[in-house]
Amino acid sequence: MNTLFDKIWDRHVVQLIDDGPTQLYIDRLYCHEVTSPQAFDGMRARGLKCFRPGQIFCMPDHNTPTHDQDKPIDDPVSKTQVDALERNCREFGLTHYGMMSPDNGIIHVVGPEKGLSLPGMTIVCGDSHTSTHGAMGAVAFGIGTSEVEMVLASQCILQQKPKSMRISINGRLDRGVTPKDVALFLMAKLTTSGGTGYFIEYAGDVVSDMSMEGRLTLCNLSIEMGARGGFVAPDETTFAYLKGREYSPKGEEWEKAVAYWKTLRSGDDAVFNRELTFDASEIEPRITYGTNPGMGIGVTQRIPLAEEIEEGSRASFKKALRYMGFEEGECLLGHPVDYVFLGACTNGRIEDFRAFASIVKGKQKADGVVAWLVPGSWAVHRQIHEEGLDEVLSAAGFEIRQPGCSACLAMNDDKVPAGKYCISTSNRNFEGRQGPGARTLLASPLMAAAAAVTGVVTDPRQLM
């Protein structure tokens, strides 16, 4: 096959089980507070220690409040989970970046920015958006709690090898079109099940031109197409991003690592189970209208009519529109917005804050819009202040909150009230994802910023 996925996967095979899965070695395990407690309980019950504790890094992110983090968490469930992770890390001798630690943040933001996620690695976490780390040229995927226990105990996992897919996007993106729009476009084209059973390699001019942060956004959303994960072959952009980071190789080891990383690409004769190619000129700023990430349109387009939807999906299409309060054929431009959320492991990095600030600079937040601007890590928080973005945002009426998953999901204080519309840079728009009855419209940081200053769904190109 000679694909990059094959090269990384095959290098990590410990043994093949007859008529069964592969025993795969895992280079890096990330743990957060939501999916790890039962795994640690299982280890404790069996009297086991972690096989390679130096390969495991833990931090709370889902339940952390985005204000007053120096005070005890009010919500008892959140507090229990965050406290349990700290105790478990102490008992099992694991690296733990707790709340208010300068190294804390969303685990899928911190891993790459600290150089913990490196090309050629296998990386797992009990979280579906572990696919984010594939941007580094790694095979990264989410696992269940019982599998977390398996990796804690053995640094291995049992997995069926996925099929391989390559998606190429060629040409140049138009002004105002971001990696988030590329991902939303692909989800609409493939649907939320089009990648099921596959690991996706992203390629083509658009991906080559993307920054590392753009690639992190793209790979983050691979799971929303049903894929096991997604990744990008490492290149000079990758190496420049990683050089000098805390856990990146240093000195001679760096030179050796880069020499190896340069071999991590699919061969010219590589055979994929499926190949797809798209033209960048087809993509404009995107927004979702439904209750899965594949239900999206270009910002100037209209919601489809039921008759344009595949017959088997029409009932769920109509149900989604009822939940969202939209009509068939409706144009979303000008639709009022109540909340705006910038953040999450999808768009909580410094480039996302730069993009948001570029739109709102010299303008004012619209009256009646509640805006949550949440960095993905304390490192991003520091950089926002170092670059003076906080002054730009403050002058426009915005406040920078403390790091965490925030309004990506309703597991902390940042919940969107029932019936309210939120333009969100996060990754999922399921019913109740941001709070019971909340209505989520997924979009890019530029789209979020445009709505934040106009109070309605707005084409960001009009404000650029």
Coordinates of C-alpha atoms in Angstrom, one line a residue:
M1 CA 0.0 0.0 0.0
N2 CA 2.9 2.3 0.8
T3 CA 0.8 5.0 2.4
L4 CA 2.0 7.2 5.3
F5 CA -0.7 5.6 7.5
D6 CA 0.7 2.2 6.7
K7 CA 4.2 3.3 7.5
I8 CA 3.3 4.6 10.9
W9 CA 0.9 1.9 11.8
D10 CA 3.2 -1.0 10.8
R11 CA 6.1 0.5 12.7
H12 CA 4.0 0.3 15.9
V13 CA 2.6 -3.3 15.5
V14 CA 3.6 -5.5 18.5
Q15 CA 1.8 -8.5 17.2
L16 CA -1.0 -9.6 14.9
I17 CA -3.7 -11.7 16.5
D18 CA -5.1 -14.5 14.3
D19 CA -8.6 -13.6 13.1
G20 CA -8.5 -10.7 15.6
P21 CA -7.2 -7.1 16.1
T22 CA -3.7 -5.7 16.0
Q23 CA -1.8 -5.2 19.2
L24 CA -0.5 -1.6 18.6
Y25 CA 2.1 0.2 20.7
I26 CA 1.1 3.7 21.8
D27 CA 3.7 6.5 22.1
R28 CA 1.6 9.0 23.9
L29 CA -1.5 8.7 26.1
Y30 CA -3.4 11.9 27.1
C31 CA -5.9 11.8 29.9
H32 CA -8.5 14.3 31.1
E33 CA -10.9 14.2 34.0
V34 CA -14.1 12.9 32.2
T35 CA -13.1 9.5 30.7
S36 CA -10.3 8.4 33.0
P37 CA -11.7 7.8 36.5
Q38 CA -13.1 4.3 35.8
A39 CA -9.8 3.4 34.1
F40 CA -7.8 4.3 37.2
D41 CA -10.3 2.5 39.3
G42 CA -9.8 -0.6 37.2
M43 CA -6.0 -0.3 37.6
R44 CA -6.4 0.0 41.3
A45 CA -8.7 -3.0 41.6
R46 CA -6.2 -5.2 39.8
G47 CA -3.2 -3.9 41.7
L48 CA -1.5 -2.6 38.6
K49 CA 0.9 0.3 38.0
C50 CA 1.3 2.3 34.8
F51 CA 3.7 0.5 32.5
R52 CA 5.3 3.7 31.1
P53 CA 4.2 6.7 33.2
G54 CA 6.6 9.0 31.4
Q55 CA 4.5 8.6 28.2
I56 CA 1.3 9.8 29.9
F57 CA 0.2 13.4 30.4
C58 CA -3.0 14.5 32.2
M59 CA -5.0 17.7 32.6
P60 CA -8.6 18.8 33.4
D61 CA -10.3 20.7 30.6
H62 CA -14.0 19.7 30.1
N63 CA -15.2 20.7 33.6
T64 CA -13.0 23.7 34.3
P65 CA -14.8 27.0 34.7
T66 CA -13.5 29.9 32.6
H67 CA -13.5 32.4 35.4
D68 CA -12.3 32.3 39.0
Q69 CA -10.2 29.2 38.5
D70 CA -8.3 30.1 41.6
K71 CA -11.4 29.4 43.7
P72 CA -13.0 26.0 44.3
I73 CA -15.3 24.7 41.6
D74 CA -19.0 25.3 42.5
D75 CA -20.5 22.4 40.6
P76 CA -20.1 19.3 42.7
V77 CA -19.9 16.9 39.7
S78 CA -17.2 18.9 38.0
K79 CA -15.3 19.3 41.2
T80 CA -15.4 15.6 41.9
Q81 CA -14.0 14.8 38.5
V82 CA -11.3 17.4 38.5
D83 CA -10.2 16.4 42.0
A84 CA -10.2 12.7 41.1
L85 CA -7.8 13.3 38.2
E86 CA -5.4 15.1 40.5
R87 CA -5.5 12.3 43.1
N88 CA -5.1 9.6 40.5
C89 CA -2.1 11.3 38.9
R90 CA -0.4 11.6 42.3
E91 CA -1.1 8.0 43.1
F92 CA 0.1 6.6 39.8
G93 CA 3.0 9.0 39.4
L94 CA 1.8 10.8 36.2
T95 CA 2.5 14.3 34.9
H96 CA -0.5 16.4 35.8
Y97 CA -1.1 20.0 34.6
G98 CA -3.8 21.1 37.0
M99 CA -6.1 24.2 37.0
M100 CA -4.1 27.5 37.1
S101 CA -0.9 25.6 36.2
P102 CA 0.8 27.7 33.4
D103 CA 0.9 24.4 31.4
N104 CA -2.9 23.8 31.7
G105 CA -5.4 24.1 28.9
I106 CA -7.5 21.9 26.6
I107 CA -5.5 18.7 26.2
H108 CA -5.6 18.9 22.3
V109 CA -4.2 22.4 22.4
V110 CA -1.5 21.8 24.9
G111 CA -0.1 18.6 23.4
P112 CA 1.0 20.2 20.1
E113 CA 2.1 23.5 21.6
K114 CA 4.4 21.8 24.1
G115 CA 5.9 19.5 21.5
L116 CA 4.4 16.4 23.1
S117 CA 2.7 15.4 19.9
L118 CA 5.4 14.6 17.3
P119 CA 5.5 13.2 13.7
G120 CA 5.4 9.4 13.4
M121 CA 3.8 8.9 16.8
T122 CA 0.7 6.9 17.8
I123 CA -1.3 9.0 20.1
V124 CA -4.6 8.2 22.0
C125 CA -6.9 9.8 24.5
G126 CA -10.3 9.1 25.8
D127 CA -11.8 11.8 23.7
S128 CA -13.0 11.7 20.1
H129 CA -11.2 14.9 19.0
T130 CA -7.8 13.3 19.6
S131 CA -7.7 13.3 15.8
T132 CA -6.4 16.9 16.2
H133 CA -2.9 15.7 16.8
G134 CA -2.8 14.1 13.4
A135 CA -1.8 17.6 12.1
M136 CA 1.7 16.8 13.4
G137 CA 1.9 13.8 11.1
A138 CA 0.9 11.3 13.8
V139 CA -1.7 8.5 13.9
A140 CA -4.0 9.9 16.6
F141 CA -7.4 8.7 17.6
G142 CA -9.9 8.6 20.4
I143 CA -10.5 5.6 22.6
G144 CA -13.0 4.4 25.2
T145 CA -12.4 4.3 28.9
S146 CA -11.7 0.5 29.0
E147 CA -9.0 1.2 26.3
V148 CA -7.6 4.0 28.4
E149 CA -7.1 1.4 31.2
M150 CA -5.5 -0.9 28.6
V151 CA -2.9 1.7 27.6
L152 CA -2.3 2.7 31.3
A153 CA -1.4 -0.9 32.1
S154 CA 0.5 -1.9 29.0
Q155 CA 1.2 1.1 26.7
C156 CA -0.5 -1.0 24.0
I157 CA -4.0 -1.2 22.6
L158 CA -6.0 -3.7 20.5
Q159 CA -7.3 -2.2 17.3
Q160 CA -8.6 -3.3 13.9
K161 CA -6.6 -1.5 11.2
P162 CA -8.7 1.1 9.5
K163 CA -8.8 1.6 5.7
S164 CA -7.0 4.6 4.2
M165 CA -8.5 7.6 2.4
R166 CA -6.8 10.6 0.8
I167 CA -8.6 13.9 0.4
S168 CA -6.8 16.5 -1.8
I169 CA -8.0 20.1 -1.9
N170 CA -6.3 21.9 -4.7
G171 CA -6.1 25.6 -5.8
R172 CA -6.2 28.6 -3.5
L173 CA -8.8 29.5 -0.9
D174 CA -10.5 32.8 -1.4
R175 CA -10.3 35.7 1.0
G176 CA -12.2 35.0 4.2
V177 CA -12.2 31.2 3.8
T178 CA -10.5 29.4 6.6
P179 CA -9.5 25.8 7.5
K180 CA -12.7 25.6 9.5
D181 CA -14.6 26.4 6.3
V182 CA -12.7 23.7 4.5
A183 CA -13.6 21.1 7.2
L184 CA -17.3 22.2 7.2
F185 CA -17.3 21.9 3.4
L186 CA -15.9 18.4 3.5
M187 CA -18.4 17.3 6.1
A188 CA -21.3 18.6 4.0
K189 CA -19.8 16.7 0.9
L190 CA -19.0 13.4 2.7
T191 CA -21.8 13.6 5.3
T192 CA -21.1 12.7 8.9
S193 CA -20.7 9.0 8.0
G194 CA -18.7 9.4 4.8
G195 CA -15.4 8.7 6.6
T196 CA -16.5 5.7 8.6
G197 CA -13.9 3.0 8.8
Y198 CA -11.1 5.2 7.3
F199 CA -8.1 7.1 8.4
I200 CA -7.9 10.2 6.2
E201 CA -4.7 11.8 4.9
Y202 CA -5.3 15.4 3.9
A203 CA -3.2 16.6 0.9
G204 CA -3.2 19.1 -2.0
D205 CA -2.3 22.8 -2.4
V206 CA -4.6 24.1 0.3
V207 CA -3.3 21.8 3.0
S208 CA 0.3 22.5 2.0
D209 CA -0.4 26.2 2.3
M210 CA -2.1 25.8 5.7
S211 CA -0.4 26.9 8.9
M212 CA 0.0 24.2 11.6
E213 CA -2.9 25.8 13.5
G214 CA -5.1 25.5 10.4
R215 CA -4.1 21.9 10.0
L216 CA -4.9 21.2 13.7
T217 CA -8.4 22.6 13.0
L218 CA -8.9 20.5 9.9
C219 CA -7.7 17.3 11.6
N220 CA -9.8 18.0 14.7
L221 CA -12.9 17.7 12.7
S222 CA -12.0 14.4 11.0
I223 CA -14.1 12.5 13.5
E224 CA -17.2 14.6 12.5
M225 CA -17.1 12.8 9.1
G226 CA -17.1 9.5 10.9
A227 CA -13.4 8.9 10.3
R228 CA -11.2 7.1 12.8
G229 CA -8.8 10.0 12.5
G230 CA -7.1 12.4 10.0
F231 CA -3.5 13.5 9.5
V232 CA -1.2 15.6 7.4
A233 CA 2.3 14.5 6.2
P234 CA 5.0 16.5 8.1
D235 CA 6.8 19.1 6.1
E236 CA 8.9 22.2 6.7
T237 CA 5.8 23.9 8.2
T238 CA 5.7 21.2 10.8
F239 CA 9.4 21.3 11.6
A240 CA 9.4 25.1 12.0
Y241 CA 6.4 24.8 14.3
L242 CA 8.0 22.1 16.5
K243 CA 11.6 23.5 16.7
G244 CA 12.5 24.7 20.2
R245 CA 9.3 23.5 21.9
E246 CA 9.6 22.1 25.4
Y247 CA 9.4 18.4 24.5
S248 CA 10.7 18.5 21.0
P249 CA 14.1 16.8 20.4
K250 CA 17.1 19.1 20.9
G251 CA 20.6 19.3 19.3
E252 CA 21.7 16.3 17.4
E253 CA 18.5 14.5 18.4
W254 CA 16.6 17.2 16.5
E255 CA 18.6 16.6 13.3
K256 CA 18.1 12.9 13.6
A257 CA 14.4 13.4 14.2
V258 CA 13.9 15.7 11.2
A259 CA 15.8 13.3 9.0
Y260 CA 13.3 10.5 10.0
W261 CA 10.3 12.8 9.8
K262 CA 11.2 13.7 6.2
T263 CA 10.6 10.0 5.3
L264 CA 7.0 10.2 6.6
R265 CA 5.1 10.6 3.4
S266 CA 3.0 8.4 1.1
G267 CA 5.0 7.0 -1.7
D268 CA 4.3 8.0 -5.3
D269 CA 2.9 4.5 -5.9
A270 CA 0.8 4.6 -2.7
V271 CA -2.6 2.9 -3.1
F272 CA -5.5 4.2 -1.0
N273 CA -8.8 2.5 -0.4
R274 CA -10.5 5.7 -1.5
E275 CA -9.3 9.0 -3.0
L276 CA -11.3 12.3 -3.3
T277 CA -10.3 15.6 -4.8
F278 CA -11.9 19.0 -4.4
D279 CA -11.4 22.4 -5.8
A280 CA -10.7 25.3 -3.4
S281 CA -12.8 27.7 -5.5
E282 CA -15.9 25.7 -4.5
I283 CA -15.5 26.8 -0.8
E284 CA -16.9 30.0 0.7
P285 CA -17.3 30.9 4.4
R286 CA -19.6 28.2 5.9
I287 CA -22.3 28.0 8.5
T288 CA -24.4 25.1 9.8
Y289 CA -28.1 25.1 10.0
G290 CA -29.0 21.7 11.5
T291 CA -28.1 19.4 14.3
N292 CA -25.0 17.6 13.0
P293 CA -21.9 19.2 11.6
G294 CA -22.6 18.0 8.0
M295 CA -25.8 20.1 7.8
G296 CA -24.0 23.2 6.5
I297 CA -24.1 25.7 3.7
G298 CA -22.1 28.5 2.2
V299 CA -23.0 31.7 4.0
T300 CA -24.6 33.1 0.8
Q301 CA -26.6 29.9 0.1
R302 CA -30.0 28.8 1.3
I303 CA -31.0 25.9 3.5
P304 CA -32.0 23.0 1.1
L305 CA -35.6 22.1 0.4
A306 CA -36.7 18.7 1.8
E307 CA -37.1 17.4 -1.8
E308 CA -33.4 18.1 -2.4
I309 CA -32.5 15.8 0.6
E310 CA -32.0 12.0 0.1
E311 CA -35.3 10.4 0.9
G312 CA -34.0 8.4 3.9
S313 CA -32.7 11.5 5.6
R314 CA -35.7 13.8 5.1
A315 CA -37.4 13.0 8.5
S316 CA -34.2 13.8 10.4
F317 CA -33.7 16.9 8.2
K318 CA -37.2 18.2 9.1
K319 CA -36.7 17.3 12.8
A320 CA -33.4 19.3 12.8
L321 CA -35.1 22.4 11.2
R322 CA -37.9 22.3 13.8
Y323 CA -35.3 22.2 16.6
M324 CA -33.4 25.0 15.1
G325 CA -36.4 27.1 14.3
F326 CA -35.4 27.4 10.6
E327 CA -37.4 26.9 7.4
E328 CA -36.6 25.0 4.2
G329 CA -35.1 27.4 1.6
E330 CA -34.3 30.0 4.2
C331 CA -31.2 32.2 3.9
L332 CA -29.4 32.6 7.2
L333 CA -27.8 36.0 6.4
G334 CA -29.3 38.6 8.7
H335 CA -30.6 36.0 11.2
P336 CA -30.3 37.3 14.8
V337 CA -27.6 35.8 17.0
D338 CA -27.7 35.7 20.9
Y339 CA -24.3 34.2 21.8
V340 CA -20.9 34.0 20.2
F341 CA -18.3 31.4 21.3
L342 CA -14.7 31.6 20.2
G343 CA -12.6 28.7 21.5
A344 CA -12.6 24.9 21.9
C345 CA -9.9 22.5 20.7
T346 CA -11.1 23.4 17.2
N347 CA -10.5 27.1 17.2
G348 CA -9.0 28.2 20.6
R349 CA -5.4 28.9 19.3
I350 CA -3.6 32.2 18.9
E351 CA -4.3 32.4 15.1
D352 CA -8.0 32.2 15.9
F353 CA -7.8 35.1 18.3
R354 CA -5.8 37.1 15.7
A355 CA -8.5 36.4 13.1
F356 CA -11.3 37.4 15.5
A357 CA -9.5 40.6 16.5
S358 CA -8.9 41.5 12.8
I359 CA -12.7 41.8 12.3
V360 CA -13.7 43.5 15.5
K361 CA -10.8 46.0 15.6
G362 CA -12.3 49.5 15.7
K363 CA -15.8 48.2 16.0
Q364 CA -18.1 47.5 19.0
K365 CA -19.7 44.3 20.2
A366 CA -23.4 44.3 19.3
D367 CA -25.9 45.1 22.1
G368 CA -27.6 42.0 23.3
V369 CA -24.8 39.6 22.1
V370 CA -23.1 37.5 24.9
A371 CA -19.6 36.7 23.8
W372 CA -17.4 34.1 25.3
L373 CA -13.8 34.3 24.1
V374 CA -11.9 31.4 25.6
P375 CA -8.2 30.6 24.9
G376 CA -7.4 26.9 24.5
S377 CA -4.5 27.1 27.0
W378 CA -2.7 29.4 29.4
A379 CA 0.0 29.7 26.8
V380 CA -2.5 31.1 24.3
H381 CA -3.8 33.4 27.0
R382 CA -0.3 34.8 27.6
Q383 CA 0.3 35.3 23.9
I384 CA -3.0 37.2 23.5
H385 CA -1.7 39.7 26.1
E386 CA 1.9 39.7 24.7
E387 CA 0.6 40.6 21.2
G388 CA -1.8 43.3 22.6
L389 CA -4.9 41.5 21.2
D390 CA -6.5 41.8 24.6
E391 CA -6.4 45.6 24.2
V392 CA -8.0 45.4 20.7
L393 CA -10.7 43.1 22.0
S394 CA -11.3 45.1 25.2
A395 CA -11.7 48.3 23.2
A396 CA -14.4 46.5 21.2
G397 CA -16.3 45.4 24.3
F398 CA -15.0 41.9 24.6
E399 CA -13.5 40.1 27.6
I400 CA -10.9 37.3 27.5
R401 CA -11.9 34.4 29.8
Q402 CA -9.7 31.7 31.4
P403 CA -8.8 28.5 29.4
G404 CA -11.0 25.4 29.2
C405 CA -13.4 23.6 26.9
S406 CA -16.0 26.2 27.9
A407 CA -19.2 26.3 25.7
C408 CA -18.1 23.5 23.4
L409 CA -20.2 21.2 25.6
A410 CA -22.5 21.7 28.5
M411 CA -20.2 20.2 31.2
N412 CA -19.2 23.5 32.9
D413 CA -20.8 26.9 33.7
D414 CA -20.7 28.2 30.1
K415 CA -24.1 27.0 28.9
V416 CA -26.3 28.6 26.1
P417 CA -29.9 29.0 27.3
A418 CA -32.8 27.1 25.6
G419 CA -33.9 28.6 22.4
K420 CA -31.0 31.0 22.0
Y421 CA -28.8 31.0 18.9
C422 CA -25.0 30.7 19.3
I423 CA -22.5 31.0 16.5
S424 CA -19.8 28.7 17.8
T425 CA -16.2 27.9 16.6
S426 CA -16.5 24.5 18.3
N427 CA -17.0 21.1 16.6
R428 CA -20.5 19.9 17.3
N429 CA -24.0 21.2 17.0
F430 CA -26.0 18.3 18.4
E431 CA -29.3 19.0 20.2
G432 CA -28.4 20.2 23.7
R433 CA -24.6 20.1 23.0
Q434 CA -24.2 23.7 24.4
G435 CA -27.0 23.4 26.9
P436 CA -30.5 22.0 26.9
G437 CA -32.5 23.5 24.0
A438 CA -29.5 25.6 22.8
R439 CA -29.3 26.2 19.0
T440 CA -25.7 26.0 17.7
L441 CA -24.5 27.3 14.3
L442 CA -20.9 26.1 13.7
A443 CA -18.7 28.6 11.9
S444 CA -15.1 30.0 11.7
P445 CA -13.6 32.7 13.9
L446 CA -14.1 35.2 11.2
M447 CA -17.8 34.4 11.0
A448 CA -18.1 34.5 14.8
A449 CA -16.5 37.9 14.9
A450 CA -18.7 39.3 12.2
A451 CA -21.8 38.1 14.0
A452 CA -20.4 39.5 17.3
V453 CA -20.3 43.1 16.0
T454 CA -23.4 43.0 13.9
G455 CA -25.7 40.9 16.0
V456 CA -26.7 38.8 13.0
V457 CA -25.3 36.2 10.7
T458 CA -23.0 38.2 8.5
D459 CA -20.6 37.3 5.6
P460 CA -17.2 38.3 7.1
R461 CA -15.9 39.3 3.7
Q462 CA -18.1 42.4 4.0
L463 CA -16.1 43.5 7.1
M464 CA -12.6 42.7 5.9

